[in-house]
């Protein structure tokens, strides 16, 4: 197994050159790229055979990055993040500074703050959000372990991060939609 710093370096090199990676998140194995690169985002949609109308989420590691993407963040968002006991994705209004093909038709974007070491350190190096979508073909079951990831996905990415995340939950995150006018809707518990 590789050293985490080597894997961060390798993943970063692929991402900065427009590539897509397969990597362990705090929840499930994810496919990711630079969230500001529309061509890389399009590669993920093509690999997953997913319609671009079905938006993907991004991972961030800090409040500063959140404010770079969302001008207005409802106060309740910070409260939810502080109180969440499990990984939680928030869907927020009017993102900016990300690829247009990542933004949903209702002008929202899902975001999750990660503390897990690999993702956190990769995001520190990138200084921009990382796309995160489950490592499966659209409509197929989400793989809970690395062994369950299809050959099509493994061969379709530019780099497979050689790390296992012991703290990975194996379950997708909770999803809560927050609007700037303070409406809260739980999408997935």
CSV table of C-alpha atoms in Angstrom, one decimal:
chain,number,residue,atom,x,y,z
A,1,UNK,CA,0.0,0.0,0.0
A,2,UNK,CA,1.2,3.5,-0.9
A,3,UNK,CA,2.0,6.3,1.5
A,4,UNK,CA,-0.8,8.9,1.7
A,5,UNK,CA,1.5,11.8,0.6
A,6,UNK,CA,2.6,9.9,-2.5
A,7,UNK,CA,-1.1,9.2,-3.3
A,8,UNK,CA,-2.0,12.9,-2.8
A,9,UNK,CA,0.8,13.9,-5.1
A,10,UNK,CA,-0.2,11.4,-7.8
A,11,UNK,CA,-3.9,12.2,-7.6
A,12,UNK,CA,-3.2,15.9,-7.7
A,13,UNK,CA,-1.0,15.6,-10.8
A,14,UNK,CA,-3.8,13.7,-12.7
A,15,UNK,CA,-6.4,16.2,-11.6
A,16,UNK,CA,-4.5,19.3,-12.5
A,17,UNK,CA,-4.0,17.9,-16.0
A,18,UNK,CA,-7.8,17.4,-16.5
A,19,UNK,CA,-7.9,13.7,-15.4
A,20,UNK,CA,-10.4,11.8,-13.3
A,21,UNK,CA,-9.6,9.7,-10.3
A,22,UNK,CA,-11.1,6.9,-8.3
A,23,UNK,CA,-10.6,7.6,-4.6
A,24,UNK,CA,-11.8,6.7,-1.0
A,25,UNK,CA,-14.0,9.3,0.6
A,26,UNK,CA,-15.5,9.4,4.1
A,27,UNK,CA,-18.5,7.5,2.8
A,28,UNK,CA,-18.0,5.3,-0.4
A,29,UNK,CA,-15.5,5.1,-3.2
A,30,UNK,CA,-15.8,8.1,-5.4
A,31,UNK,CA,-15.0,9.3,-8.9
A,32,UNK,CA,-13.6,12.8,-8.9
A,33,UNK,CA,-12.0,15.7,-10.7
A,34,UNK,CA,-11.4,19.4,-10.5
A,35,UNK,CA,-14.9,20.9,-10.0
A,36,UNK,CA,-13.9,24.0,-12.0
A,37,UNK,CA,-12.9,21.9,-15.1
A,38,UNK,CA,-16.0,21.3,-17.4
A,39,UNK,CA,-14.2,18.9,-19.7
A,40,UNK,CA,-13.1,16.7,-16.7
A,41,UNK,CA,-16.7,16.9,-15.3
A,42,UNK,CA,-18.0,15.8,-18.7
A,43,UNK,CA,-15.6,12.8,-18.6
A,44,UNK,CA,-17.2,11.6,-15.4
A,45,UNK,CA,-20.8,12.0,-16.8
A,46,UNK,CA,-19.7,9.9,-19.8
A,47,UNK,CA,-18.0,7.2,-17.7
A,48,UNK,CA,-21.0,6.9,-15.4
A,49,UNK,CA,-23.4,7.0,-18.4
A,50,UNK,CA,-25.2,9.7,-16.4
A,51,UNK,CA,-27.4,12.5,-17.8
A,52,UNK,CA,-25.8,15.9,-17.2
A,53,UNK,CA,-29.2,17.0,-15.7
A,54,UNK,CA,-28.4,14.7,-12.7
A,55,UNK,CA,-25.9,16.9,-10.9
A,56,UNK,CA,-23.0,15.6,-8.8
A,57,UNK,CA,-21.7,16.9,-5.5
A,58,UNK,CA,-18.4,18.5,-4.6
A,59,UNK,CA,-16.2,18.0,-1.6
A,60,UNK,CA,-14.6,20.9,0.3
A,61,UNK,CA,-12.4,21.1,3.4
A,62,UNK,CA,-12.9,24.6,4.7
A,63,UNK,CA,-15.2,27.4,5.3
A,64,UNK,CA,-13.1,29.6,3.0
A,65,UNK,CA,-13.7,27.2,0.1
A,66,UNK,CA,-17.4,27.2,0.9
A,67,UNK,CA,-17.5,31.0,0.6
A,68,UNK,CA,-15.6,30.9,-2.7
A,69,UNK,CA,-18.4,28.8,-4.2
A,70,UNK,CA,-21.4,30.2,-2.3
A,71,UNK,CA,-21.8,33.9,-1.7
A,72,UNK,CA,-24.8,33.4,0.6
A,73,UNK,CA,-24.7,30.4,3.0
A,74,UNK,CA,-27.7,30.2,5.4
A,75,UNK,CA,-26.7,30.2,9.1
A,76,UNK,CA,-28.6,26.9,9.6
A,77,UNK,CA,-26.0,25.2,7.2
A,78,UNK,CA,-23.2,25.7,9.7
A,79,UNK,CA,-25.5,24.5,12.5
A,80,UNK,CA,-26.3,21.3,10.6
A,81,UNK,CA,-22.7,20.7,9.8
A,82,UNK,CA,-21.7,21.2,13.5
A,83,UNK,CA,-24.4,18.9,14.8
A,84,UNK,CA,-24.2,16.1,12.1
A,85,UNK,CA,-22.9,12.9,13.5
A,86,UNK,CA,-22.4,11.3,10.0
A,87,UNK,CA,-21.3,12.7,6.7
A,88,UNK,CA,-23.9,15.2,5.4
A,89,UNK,CA,-24.2,16.8,2.0
A,90,UNK,CA,-25.9,20.2,1.9
A,91,UNK,CA,-27.6,21.4,-1.3
A,92,UNK,CA,-27.2,25.1,-1.5
A,93,UNK,CA,-28.4,27.9,-3.9
A,94,UNK,CA,-26.5,29.8,-6.5
A,95,UNK,CA,-23.0,28.3,-6.7
A,96,UNK,CA,-20.2,30.1,-8.6
A,97,UNK,CA,-16.6,29.3,-9.5
A,98,UNK,CA,-17.4,25.8,-10.5
A,99,UNK,CA,-18.0,24.2,-13.9
A,100,UNK,CA,-21.5,25.0,-15.3
A,101,UNK,CA,-22.2,21.3,-16.0
A,102,UNK,CA,-22.0,20.6,-12.3
A,103,UNK,CA,-24.8,23.0,-11.4
A,104,UNK,CA,-28.3,21.6,-11.2
A,105,UNK,CA,-31.1,23.1,-13.3
A,106,UNK,CA,-32.5,24.8,-10.2
A,107,UNK,CA,-29.2,26.6,-9.7
A,108,UNK,CA,-28.1,24.5,-6.8
A,109,UNK,CA,-25.0,22.4,-5.9
A,110,UNK,CA,-24.5,19.7,-3.3
A,111,UNK,CA,-21.4,20.1,-1.0
A,112,UNK,CA,-19.9,18.1,1.7
A,113,UNK,CA,-17.1,19.2,4.1
A,114,UNK,CA,-14.7,16.4,4.6
A,115,UNK,CA,-12.3,15.8,7.5
A,116,UNK,CA,-11.0,12.4,6.3
A,117,UNK,CA,-7.2,12.7,5.8
A,118,UNK,CA,-6.8,11.8,2.1
A,119,UNK,CA,-9.6,14.0,0.8
A,120,UNK,CA,-8.8,16.9,3.2
A,121,UNK,CA,-5.1,17.0,2.2
A,122,UNK,CA,-5.9,16.6,-1.5
A,123,UNK,CA,-8.3,19.5,-1.3
A,124,UNK,CA,-5.6,21.6,0.5
A,125,UNK,CA,-3.3,20.9,-2.4
A,126,UNK,CA,-6.0,21.6,-5.0
A,127,UNK,CA,-7.3,24.8,-3.4
A,128,UNK,CA,-10.6,24.2,-5.2
A,129,UNK,CA,-13.5,21.8,-4.8
A,130,UNK,CA,-13.3,18.1,-5.8
A,131,UNK,CA,-16.2,16.4,-7.6
A,132,UNK,CA,-17.5,13.4,-5.8
A,133,UNK,CA,-19.9,10.8,-7.2
A,134,UNK,CA,-20.2,7.2,-6.4
A,135,UNK,CA,-18.0,4.7,-8.3
A,136,UNK,CA,-20.7,3.0,-10.3
A,137,UNK,CA,-22.5,3.2,-13.7
A,138,UNK,CA,-25.7,5.3,-13.3
A,139,UNK,CA,-28.6,3.2,-12.2
A,140,UNK,CA,-26.4,0.3,-10.8
A,141,UNK,CA,-25.9,-0.3,-7.1
A,142,UNK,CA,-23.4,1.9,-5.3
A,143,UNK,CA,-20.3,-0.3,-4.4
A,144,UNK,CA,-19.8,-0.6,-0.7
A,145,UNK,CA,-16.2,-1.9,-1.0
A,146,UNK,CA,-13.4,-1.5,-3.5
A,147,UNK,CA,-13.9,-5.2,-4.7
A,148,UNK,CA,-17.5,-4.3,-5.8
A,149,UNK,CA,-16.3,-1.6,-8.2
A,150,UNK,CA,-16.8,-2.7,-11.9
A,151,UNK,CA,-14.0,-3.1,-14.3
A,152,UNK,CA,-15.6,-0.5,-16.5
A,153,UNK,CA,-15.1,2.1,-13.8
A,154,UNK,CA,-11.6,0.9,-12.9
A,155,UNK,CA,-10.5,1.1,-16.5
A,156,UNK,CA,-12.3,4.3,-17.2
A,157,UNK,CA,-10.6,6.5,-14.7
A,158,UNK,CA,-7.1,8.0,-15.2
A,159,UNK,CA,-5.8,7.1,-11.7
A,160,UNK,CA,-6.9,4.7,-8.9
A,161,UNK,CA,-5.8,6.0,-5.5
A,162,UNK,CA,-4.0,3.1,-3.8
A,163,UNK,CA,-5.4,3.7,-0.3
A,164,UNK,CA,-8.0,2.0,1.8
A,165,UNK,CA,-10.0,4.2,4.2
A,166,UNK,CA,-10.8,2.2,7.3
A,167,UNK,CA,-13.2,4.9,8.5
A,168,UNK,CA,-15.3,4.8,5.3
A,169,UNK,CA,-18.9,4.2,6.2
A,170,UNK,CA,-19.8,2.3,3.1
A,171,UNK,CA,-23.1,4.3,3.0
A,172,UNK,CA,-23.9,7.4,1.0
A,173,UNK,CA,-24.1,10.7,3.0
A,174,UNK,CA,-27.3,12.2,4.3
A,175,UNK,CA,-28.6,14.9,2.0
A,176,UNK,CA,-30.3,18.1,3.1
A,177,UNK,CA,-31.4,20.9,0.8
A,178,UNK,CA,-31.3,24.4,2.1
A,179,UNK,CA,-32.6,27.4,0.3
A,180,UNK,CA,-31.5,31.0,0.8
A,181,UNK,CA,-35.0,31.8,2.0
A,182,UNK,CA,-34.5,29.3,4.9
A,183,UNK,CA,-36.5,26.3,3.6
A,184,UNK,CA,-35.1,22.9,4.7
A,185,UNK,CA,-35.8,19.6,3.0
A,186,UNK,CA,-34.3,16.3,3.9
A,187,UNK,CA,-33.6,14.3,0.7
A,188,UNK,CA,-31.8,11.3,2.1
A,189,UNK,CA,-31.4,10.4,5.8
